[in-house]
PDB file of C-alpha atoms in Angstrom:
ATOM      1  CA  MET A   1      21.751  -2.079   6.870  1.00 53.00           C
ATOM      2  CA  LEU A   2      22.665  -1.612   2.658  1.00 57.00           C
ATOM      3  CA  GLN A   3      23.622  -4.772   2.379  1.00 70.00           C
ATOM      4  CA  ARG A   4      20.977  -6.746   3.886  1.00 83.00           C
ATOM      5  CA  ILE A   5      17.872  -8.097   1.063  1.00 90.00           C
ATOM      6  CA  GLN A   6      15.265  -7.350   2.827  1.00 91.00           C
ATOM      7  CA  THR A   7      16.583  -3.295   2.835  1.00 93.00           C
ATOM      8  CA  VAL A   8      15.741  -3.429  -0.814  1.00 94.00           C
ATOM      9  CA  TYR A   9      12.713  -5.141   0.020  1.00 95.00           C
ATOM     10  CA  LEU A  10      11.363  -2.370   2.605  1.00 95.00           C
ATOM     11  CA  LEU A  11      12.417   0.262  -0.511  1.00 95.00           C
ATOM     12  CA  LEU A  12      10.895  -1.363  -3.238  1.00 96.00           C
ATOM     13  CA  ILE A  13       8.003  -0.589  -0.799  1.00 96.00           C
ATOM     14  CA  VAL A  14       8.618   2.807  -0.301  1.00 96.00           C
ATOM     15  CA  ALA A  15       8.782   3.210  -3.472  1.00 97.00           C
ATOM     16  CA  LEU A  16       5.764   0.959  -4.809  1.00 96.00           C
ATOM     17  CA  THR A  17       3.568   3.649  -2.728  1.00 96.00           C
ATOM     18  CA  THR A  18       5.756   6.769  -3.167  1.00 96.00           C
ATOM     19  CA  ALA A  19       4.208   6.177  -7.313  1.00 95.00           C
ATOM     20  CA  MET A  20       1.122   4.604  -6.425  1.00 94.00           C
ATOM     21  CA  MET A  21       0.538   8.236  -4.909  1.00 93.00           C
ATOM     22  CA  PHE A  22       1.126  10.271  -8.444  1.00 93.00           C
ATOM     23  CA  MET A  23      -0.237   7.768 -10.221  1.00 93.00           C
ATOM     24  CA  SER A  24      -4.551   7.456 -11.160  1.00 93.00           C
ATOM     25  CA  LEU A  25      -5.577   3.330  -9.574  1.00 93.00           C
ATOM     26  CA  ALA A  26      -8.675   2.937 -12.107  1.00 93.00           C
ATOM     27  CA  SER A  27     -10.298   5.264 -14.317  1.00 92.00           C
ATOM     28  CA  ILE A  28     -14.636   5.591 -13.537  1.00 89.00           C
ATOM     29  CA  GLN A  29     -17.409   5.985 -16.561  1.00 87.00           C
ATOM     30  CA  LEU A  30     -20.477   7.035 -16.025  1.00 82.00           C
ATOM     31  CA  ASN A  31     -22.422   7.864 -18.883  1.00 80.00           C
ATOM     32  CA  ASN A  32     -20.227   9.334 -21.300  1.00 81.00           C
ATOM     33  CA  GLU A  33     -18.224  11.135 -18.414  1.00 84.00           C
ATOM     34  CA  PHE A  34     -14.920   9.802 -17.446  1.00 89.00           C
ATOM     35  CA  TYR A  35     -13.359   9.809 -14.020  1.00 89.00           C
ATOM     36  CA  ASN A  36      -9.872   9.207 -12.869  1.00 92.00           C
ATOM     37  CA  PHE A  37     -10.032   7.820  -9.365  1.00 92.00           C
ATOM     38  CA  ASP A  38      -7.096   7.901  -7.428  1.00 91.00           C
ATOM     39  CA  VAL A  39      -5.360   8.090  -3.811  1.00 92.00           C
ATOM     40  CA  SER A  40      -6.809  11.319  -3.257  1.00 91.00           C
ATOM     41  CA  GLY A  41      -9.940  11.180  -4.778  1.00 91.00           C
ATOM     42  CA  ILE A  42     -12.569  10.604  -7.839  1.00 90.00           C
ATOM     43  CA  ILE A  43     -11.923  13.491 -10.263  1.00 91.00           C
ATOM     44  CA  GLU A  44     -13.302  14.635 -13.222  1.00 89.00           C
ATOM     45  CA  ALA A  45     -11.547  13.720 -16.372  1.00 86.00           C
ATOM     46  CA  GLY A  46     -11.598  16.497 -18.942  1.00 83.00           C
ATOM     47  CA  SER A  47     -11.863  19.795 -15.437  1.00 87.00           C
ATOM     48  CA  GLY A  48     -10.129  18.253 -13.028  1.00 85.00           C
ATOM     49  CA  GLN A  49     -12.647  19.230 -10.336  1.00 90.00           C
ATOM     50  CA  MET A  50     -12.070  16.324  -7.718  1.00 89.00           C
ATOM     51  CA  VAL A  51     -15.665  15.051  -7.309  1.00 88.00           C
ATOM     52  CA  TYR A  52     -15.165  12.374  -4.999  1.00 87.00           C
ATOM     53  CA  SER A  53     -12.301  13.145  -1.625  1.00 89.00           C
ATOM     54  CA  THR A  54     -10.651   9.874  -0.285  1.00 90.00           C
ATOM     55  CA  TRP A  55      -8.062  10.595   3.297  1.00 92.00           C
ATOM     56  CA  ALA A  56      -8.903   7.994   3.711  1.00 93.00           C
ATOM     57  CA  LEU A  57      -7.118   5.876   1.048  1.00 94.00           C
ATOM     58  CA  PHE A  58      -4.577   9.011   1.037  1.00 95.00           C
ATOM     59  CA  ALA A  59      -3.951   8.542   4.394  1.00 95.00           C
ATOM     60  CA  LEU A  60      -3.574   4.603   4.594  1.00 96.00           C
ATOM     61  CA  THR A  61      -1.220   5.396   1.622  1.00 96.00           C
ATOM     62  CA  ALA A  62       1.128   7.103   3.659  1.00 96.00           C
ATOM     63  CA  VAL A  63       0.637   5.659   6.386  1.00 97.00           C
ATOM     64  CA  ILE A  64       1.848   1.929   4.857  1.00 96.00           C
ATOM     65  CA  THR A  65       4.692   4.131   3.319  1.00 96.00           C
ATOM     66  CA  LEU A  66       5.697   5.360   6.840  1.00 97.00           C
ATOM     67  CA  VAL A  67       6.003   2.691   8.954  1.00 96.00           C
ATOM     68  CA  ALA A  68       8.177   1.239   5.771  1.00 95.00           C
ATOM     69  CA  MET A  69      10.437   3.230   6.035  1.00 95.00           C
ATOM     70  CA  ILE A  70      11.180   3.303   9.776  1.00 95.00           C
ATOM     71  CA  THR A  71      11.011  -0.132   9.394  1.00 94.00           C
ATOM     72  CA  ILE A  72      14.246  -0.195   6.866  1.00 92.00           C
ATOM     73  CA  PHE A  73      16.477   1.787  10.927  1.00 92.00           C
ATOM     74  CA  LEU A  74      15.118  -0.685  13.142  1.00 90.00           C
ATOM     75  CA  TYR A  75      17.508  -3.138  11.294  1.00 86.00           C
ATOM     76  CA  LYS A  76      19.600  -3.990  14.585  1.00 88.00           C
ATOM     77  CA  LYS A  77      15.682  -4.763  16.378  1.00 91.00           C
ATOM     78  CA  ARG A  78      15.089  -7.790  14.362  1.00 90.00           C
ATOM     79  CA  ILE A  79      12.368  -8.827  15.929  1.00 93.00           C
ATOM     80  CA  LEU A  80      10.208  -5.502  16.211  1.00 95.00           C
ATOM     81  CA  GLN A  81      10.960  -5.773  12.449  1.00 94.00           C
ATOM     82  CA  ILE A  82       9.391  -8.640  11.794  1.00 95.00           C
ATOM     83  CA  ARG A  83       5.903  -7.142  13.621  1.00 96.00           C
ATOM     84  CA  LEU A  84       6.556  -3.571  11.442  1.00 96.00           C
ATOM     85  CA  CYS A  85       6.655  -5.711   7.983  1.00 95.00           C
ATOM     86  CA  ILE A  86       3.185  -8.380   9.139  1.00 96.00           C
ATOM     87  CA  PHE A  87       1.648  -4.746  10.419  1.00 97.00           C
ATOM     88  CA  ASN A  88       2.409  -3.083   7.389  1.00 96.00           C
ATOM     89  CA  GLY A  89       1.584  -6.532   5.370  1.00 95.00           C
ATOM     90  CA  LEU A  90      -2.170  -5.784   6.922  1.00 96.00           C
ATOM     91  CA  LEU A  91      -2.489  -2.461   6.276  1.00 96.00           C
ATOM     92  CA  MET A  92      -1.556  -3.542   2.610  1.00 95.00           C
ATOM     93  CA  LEU A  93      -4.487  -5.403   2.676  1.00 94.00           C
ATOM     94  CA  PHE A  94      -6.951  -2.920   4.239  1.00 96.00           C
ATOM     95  CA  PHE A  95      -5.567  -0.568   1.897  1.00 95.00           C
ATOM     96  CA  TYR A  96      -8.097  -3.053  -1.663  1.00 94.00           C
ATOM     97  CA  GLY A  97     -11.105  -3.361   1.309  1.00 94.00           C
ATOM     98  CA  LEU A  98     -10.675   0.897   1.162  1.00 95.00           C
ATOM     99  CA  PHE A  99     -10.427   0.925  -2.809  1.00 93.00           C
ATOM    100  CA  VAL A 100     -13.376  -0.961  -3.241  1.00 92.00           C
ATOM    101  CA  PHE A 101     -15.856   0.801  -0.225  1.00 93.00           C
ATOM    102  CA  TYR A 102     -15.224   3.490  -1.857  1.00 91.00           C
ATOM    103  CA  TYR A 103     -15.796   2.810  -4.921  1.00 88.00           C
ATOM    104  CA  MET A 104     -19.128   1.736  -3.546  1.00 87.00           C
ATOM    105  CA  GLN A 105     -20.266   4.898  -1.458  1.00 88.00           C
ATOM    106  CA  TYR A 106     -19.559   6.213  -4.803  1.00 85.00           C
ATOM    107  CA  GLY A 107     -21.742   4.387  -6.472  1.00 80.00           C
ATOM    108  CA  LYS A 108     -24.258   4.565  -4.593  1.00 80.00           C
ATOM    109  CA  VAL A 109     -24.319   8.799  -4.645  1.00 76.00           C
ATOM    110  CA  VAL A 110     -24.151   7.737  -8.817  1.00 72.00           C
ATOM    111  CA  GLU A 111     -27.470   6.093  -7.871  1.00 69.00           C
ATOM    112  CA  GLY A 112     -28.811   9.048  -5.597  1.00 68.00           C
ATOM    113  CA  MET A 113     -28.108  11.685  -8.428  1.00 66.00           C
ATOM    114  CA  GLY A 114     -29.341   9.508 -11.202  1.00 65.00           C
ATOM    115  CA  GLY A 115     -27.239   8.308 -12.728  1.00 62.00           C
ATOM    116  CA  THR A 116     -27.309   4.239 -14.064  1.00 67.00           C
ATOM    117  CA  GLU A 117     -23.838   2.880 -16.384  1.00 74.00           C
ATOM    118  CA  MET A 118     -21.003   3.233 -14.027  1.00 79.00           C
ATOM    119  CA  SER A 119     -18.160   1.155 -15.153  1.00 84.00           C
ATOM    120  CA  MET A 120     -14.593   1.131 -13.818  1.00 86.00           C
ATOM    121  CA  SER A 121     -10.956  -0.500 -15.767  1.00 91.00           C
ATOM    122  CA  LEU A 122      -7.906  -0.420 -14.013  1.00 92.00           C
ATOM    123  CA  LYS A 123      -5.065   1.368 -13.309  1.00 94.00           C
ATOM    124  CA  ILE A 124      -1.545  -1.134 -13.080  1.00 95.00           C
ATOM    125  CA  ALA A 125      -1.050   1.686  -9.694  1.00 94.00           C
ATOM    126  CA  LEU A 126      -3.658  -1.173  -8.691  1.00 93.00           C
ATOM    127  CA  VAL A 127      -1.428  -4.672  -8.146  1.00 95.00           C
ATOM    128  CA  PHE A 128       1.514  -2.346  -6.677  1.00 95.00           C
ATOM    129  CA  PRO A 129      -0.094  -3.040  -3.067  1.00 95.00           C
ATOM    130  CA  LEU A 130      -0.327  -6.366  -3.799  1.00 95.00           C
ATOM    131  CA  ILE A 131       3.871  -6.088  -5.146  1.00 96.00           C
ATOM    132  CA  SER A 132       4.200  -5.149  -1.431  1.00 96.00           C
ATOM    133  CA  VAL A 133       2.620  -7.181   0.267  1.00 96.00           C
ATOM    134  CA  ILE A 134       4.967 -10.313  -1.696  1.00 96.00           C
ATOM    135  CA  LEU A 135       8.018  -7.974  -0.987  1.00 96.00           C
ATOM    136  CA  ASP A 136       6.498  -7.282   3.063  1.00 96.00           C
ATOM    137  CA  TYR A 137       6.877 -11.291   3.486  1.00 96.00           C
ATOM    138  CA  LEU A 138      10.031 -12.275   1.554  1.00 96.00           C
ATOM    139  CA  ALA A 139      11.233  -9.383   4.253  1.00 95.00           C
ATOM    140  CA  ILE A 140       9.801 -11.490   7.162  1.00 95.00           C
ATOM    141  CA  ARG A 141      11.735 -14.933   5.596  1.00 95.00           C
ATOM    142  CA  ASN A 142      15.137 -12.394   4.986  1.00 93.00           C
ATOM    143  CA  ILE A 143      15.185 -11.362   8.724  1.00 91.00           C
ATOM    144  CA  GLY A 144      14.067 -14.074  10.334  1.00 91.00           C
ATOM    145  CA  ALA A 145      17.192 -16.240   9.164  1.00 89.00           C
ATOM    146  CA  ASP A 146      19.648 -13.114   9.789  1.00 87.00           C
ATOM    147  CA  GLU A 147      17.598 -13.108  13.285  1.00 87.00           C
ATOM    148  CA  ALA A 148      18.245 -17.168  13.393  1.00 87.00           C
ATOM    149  CA  LEU A 149      22.205 -16.750  11.979  1.00 87.00           C
ATOM    150  CA  VAL A 150      22.274 -14.288  14.617  1.00 85.00           C
ATOM    151  CA  ARG A 151      20.781 -16.885  18.086  1.00 86.00           C
ATOM    152  CA  SER A 152      23.171 -19.716  16.443  1.00 86.00           C
ATOM    153  CA  LEU A 153      26.198 -17.702  17.058  1.00 81.00           C
ATOM    154  CA  GLU A 154      25.062 -16.148  20.571  1.00 76.00           C
ATOM    155  CA  ARG A 155      25.328 -19.956  21.261  1.00 70.00           C
ATOM    156  CA  LEU A 156      28.244 -21.236  20.166  1.00 61.00           C
ATOM    157  CA  ARG A 157      29.796 -18.268  22.124  1.00 57.00           C
TER     158      ARG A 157
END
């Protein structure tokens, strides 16, 4: 199981998404106040109080981690492994859509409260899903190569 390079790729995906749960994705400046945007919500930097909850983003990150972990242990079912990797890649791309959705929703809430200037600076943790998509693609290629090798060996018998 651990001899296969796709297992290493999937373990890196698990590590990146787990790290993403504990890191800030972006920093938001609203007028003269700063907020941290992480997967659990938008948190005021000074007091640590959660201003806006993004529970779906946290749940999606947990599902991505769980699917990658389950995929590692399905090494005997390579076709299912490929399908789960494709599904996981789509979930990672959906993560960015949900991130933008929550940012826009928070912008609407701010406008409703009378806030005017809102800017966002992105953090390094926001790149982790993109790196995970690339690792996922590499894992799919290697799982497919293993499947092709097994089928060619069965043909020789």
